[in-house]
Amino acid sequence: MRSLLLLFLMLTLCLCVTETQSDQHEDQPFTEEGALLHLKKGNFERALRKYTQLLVYFYTPFYTEGHRVLDVFQGAAAELQGSEVKLAVVDVTKEKDLVAELNAESHLSLRLYLHGDKHNPKLCPVPQTSTSILTWLKRRAGSASDLIKDFSQLETSEEVLVVGFFMELDHEYVHMFYGAAVELPDVSFALTQDNKVISKYGVAHNVILLFKQSKLIQSLKVTPDLSKEELIVFITVYQMDPVIEYNGQTASQILNSPVSNHALLFMDKSSADFEEISSAFSSAAEAFRLQLLFVLVDVGEPRNGRVMEYFRVRDFEAPVVRIVNMTDHVNFQMPSESLTVNTIKAFCQSYLDGTAKPKMMSQPIPDGWEEKPVKELVGMTLEKVAFHPNKTVFVLFYLPYSRASSAVFPLWDELAEAFKEREDVVIARIDASANDINLSTQGAYPSLCLFPALYAERMIIYTGKRNLTELVRFVDEEMENAKKHRVKEDEDRQKYMEAFKAEEEKKANQTKEEL
């Protein structure tokens, strides 16, 4: 009995020590840099207990936009020293367990934790300036009555000013208006009931006007079914130009836009037809302001390489128009070589109607494709067919809506007929607009690329005259060249196999000796 009691006491003591060590681990001291706390899993709970309002920025050090926001955050922290709000940062690359626990894994996440509640934080909009953070905190802690000044007392020279013309200031419309103002701290808001001001702009009560640099841009009639979210979309869209150019300064604005459908024009701004096509793109944008966000990507700008890589657009393919849904990231490519107001509008409308076909990584493999003179390849079959070690494969990369591509089709049929008795030659083609091509064809489509019968994955781009005689001569010459390379390949493969066999025999002999 005494032994059992002693064992129980020892176990209890061990548990107490373990809990004490755990508590000590969870109460690690804070690291403070300037006015900012640097939090980790070991001291996050302690910070929640200590500060009634804890605004935390979960940042990624190697993310460019993240560094900009960090500078803004540090500025706000300095302004808020001595207040009820404490600002802190968490490095998501180092504190993965904490980030996963808090579900704060997005690149730009700012969260306000109130009274130690870590399960229901308030999400702070991505700030443009330190003032944005201060404004957001002030607005969310205030009320509609102390939020906004009377419009008649303000200058309309603000970059963006949203004015509500309301008959009753205690109406639910105003509370909805105030809710939108909290979510948009970078935008100035104002209210008015002054009939003279209202008559100046020729509007009735319960209307919201958006001004940009003193110019009236757009108006919105407030109805009972208008939600805060719809108002935020309206303001966010109309404060931007109809077409916004993608760059380091606008990337955050584009990616955080409440409009999830983006129409992108990939084009070189130095090209001769840029003014004409960009004008058509801008005109089309006006018709879809609240449905699609129109974005220009300059393919001649080296810093746009990453976004072009993401959409798998090569500079020589420009100009090209794509639509992408930022929720599911499905791509749609405009099926037209002519970029006019009407063709762009038609493409956008087909997308919104659900009739546009997505740009897939690969089309389905067509039935009987191997039996046709010209083999129709898709993304799933391209490399398997093209890099066959015992066949010479000549592939036409084409765009179905391109006149230049269509002009090559009859010639390609003739070429297939010329080699129909040759089992070691394959004539094929692939729709480059509907299949992802992970090969550099180094030029505009249509592109003619030959894959010689080698074990090494080689591709030779044909740049000669496009007639049957020259194409046949090119194939024959490259097949002769490939035979020479193949002899060297076979010799190297034989040496490799002999060396591999000798090594295996050596290992087998060593095993026998050990036994």
mmCIF file of N, CA, C and O in Angstrom, residues 57 63-74 108 126-129 248-249 252:
data_model
loop_
_atom_site.group_PDB
_atom_site.id
_atom_site.type_symbol
_atom_site.label_atom_id
_atom_site.label_comp_id
_atom_site.label_asym_id
_atom_site.label_seq_id
_atom_site.Cartn_x
_atom_site.Cartn_y
_atom_site.Cartn_z
ATOM 1 N N TYR A 57 -0.050 41.473 -37.342
ATOM 2 C CA TYR A 57 0.219 41.347 -38.783
ATOM 3 C C TYR A 57 1.015 40.065 -39.007
ATOM 4 O O TYR A 57 2.129 39.917 -38.526
ATOM 5 N N TYR A 63 7.999 38.270 -49.298
ATOM 6 C CA TYR A 63 6.891 38.762 -50.111
ATOM 7 C C TYR A 63 7.013 40.279 -50.231
ATOM 8 O O TYR A 63 6.976 40.995 -49.231
ATOM 9 N N THR A 64 7.189 40.791 -51.451
ATOM 10 C CA THR A 64 7.456 42.216 -51.668
ATOM 11 C C THR A 64 6.386 43.103 -51.052
ATOM 12 O O THR A 64 6.684 44.064 -50.329
ATOM 13 N N GLU A 65 5.126 42.799 -51.316
ATOM 14 C CA GLU A 65 4.031 43.593 -50.774
ATOM 15 C C GLU A 65 4.033 43.509 -49.249
ATOM 16 O O GLU A 65 3.663 44.458 -48.559
ATOM 17 N N GLY A 66 4.495 42.371 -48.721
ATOM 18 C CA GLY A 66 4.547 42.203 -47.274
ATOM 19 C C GLY A 66 5.481 43.198 -46.613
ATOM 20 O O GLY A 66 5.207 43.701 -45.517
ATOM 21 N N HIS A 67 6.600 43.503 -47.261
ATOM 22 C CA HIS A 67 7.546 44.482 -46.722
ATOM 23 C C HIS A 67 6.947 45.882 -46.725
ATOM 24 O O HIS A 67 7.174 46.670 -45.792
ATOM 25 N N ARG A 68 6.196 46.210 -47.764
ATOM 26 C CA ARG A 68 5.555 47.527 -47.813
ATOM 27 C C ARG A 68 4.571 47.680 -46.654
ATOM 28 O O ARG A 68 4.558 48.713 -45.956
ATOM 29 N N VAL A 69 3.757 46.637 -46.446
ATOM 30 C CA VAL A 69 2.778 46.687 -45.361
ATOM 31 C C VAL A 69 3.479 46.732 -44.002
ATOM 32 O O VAL A 69 3.016 47.401 -43.076
ATOM 33 N N LEU A 70 4.618 46.040 -43.886
ATOM 34 C CA LEU A 70 5.362 46.049 -42.627
ATOM 35 C C LEU A 70 5.835 47.467 -42.285
ATOM 36 O O LEU A 70 5.755 47.897 -41.126
ATOM 37 N N ASP A 71 6.303 48.209 -43.288
ATOM 38 C CA ASP A 71 6.722 49.601 -43.063
ATOM 39 C C ASP A 71 5.542 50.453 -42.586
ATOM 40 O O ASP A 71 5.674 51.271 -41.668
ATOM 41 N N VAL A 72 4.391 50.241 -43.234
ATOM 42 C CA VAL A 72 3.168 50.959 -42.856
ATOM 43 C C VAL A 72 2.779 50.604 -41.418
ATOM 44 O O VAL A 72 2.400 51.461 -40.612
ATOM 45 N N PHE A 73 2.891 49.326 -41.088
ATOM 46 C CA PHE A 73 2.515 48.811 -39.777
ATOM 47 C C PHE A 73 3.410 49.399 -38.682
ATOM 48 O O PHE A 73 2.942 49.784 -37.606
ATOM 49 N N GLN A 74 4.700 49.496 -38.976
ATOM 50 C CA GLN A 74 5.637 50.068 -38.004
ATOM 51 C C GLN A 74 5.329 51.542 -37.742
ATOM 52 O O GLN A 74 5.416 52.014 -36.608
ATOM 53 N N LEU A 108 -1.180 38.245 -46.751
ATOM 54 C CA LEU A 108 -1.416 39.517 -46.079
ATOM 55 C C LEU A 108 -2.604 39.350 -45.145
ATOM 56 O O LEU A 108 -3.752 39.389 -45.583
ATOM 57 N N VAL A 126 -6.166 45.458 -45.854
ATOM 58 C CA VAL A 126 -4.752 45.696 -46.151
ATOM 59 C C VAL A 126 -4.536 47.200 -46.272
ATOM 60 O O VAL A 126 -5.140 47.854 -47.132
ATOM 61 N N PRO A 127 -3.705 47.792 -45.427
ATOM 62 C CA PRO A 127 -3.556 49.246 -45.411
ATOM 63 C C PRO A 127 -2.625 49.759 -46.500
ATOM 64 O O PRO A 127 -1.639 49.126 -46.842
ATOM 65 N N GLN A 128 -2.944 50.940 -47.005
ATOM 66 C CA GLN A 128 -2.073 51.611 -47.960
ATOM 67 C C GLN A 128 -1.076 52.525 -47.247
ATOM 68 O O GLN A 128 0.054 52.711 -47.704
ATOM 69 N N THR A 129 -1.500 53.087 -46.112
ATOM 70 C CA THR A 129 -0.648 53.984 -45.336
ATOM 71 C C THR A 129 -0.857 53.700 -43.844
ATOM 72 O O THR A 129 -1.789 52.985 -43.458
ATOM 73 N N GLY A 248 3.998 46.922 -59.425
ATOM 74 C CA GLY A 248 4.261 46.726 -58.009
ATOM 75 C C GLY A 248 3.353 47.544 -57.111
ATOM 76 O O GLY A 248 3.021 47.130 -55.996
ATOM 77 N N GLN A 249 2.925 48.730 -57.582
ATOM 78 C CA GLN A 249 2.089 49.593 -56.771
ATOM 79 C C GLN A 249 0.618 49.175 -56.786
ATOM 80 O O GLN A 249 -0.109 49.399 -55.823
ATOM 81 N N SER A 252 -1.425 44.818 -55.126
ATOM 82 C CA SER A 252 -2.253 44.558 -53.948
ATOM 83 C C SER A 252 -3.699 44.975 -54.194
ATOM 84 O O SER A 252 -4.637 44.264 -53.832
#
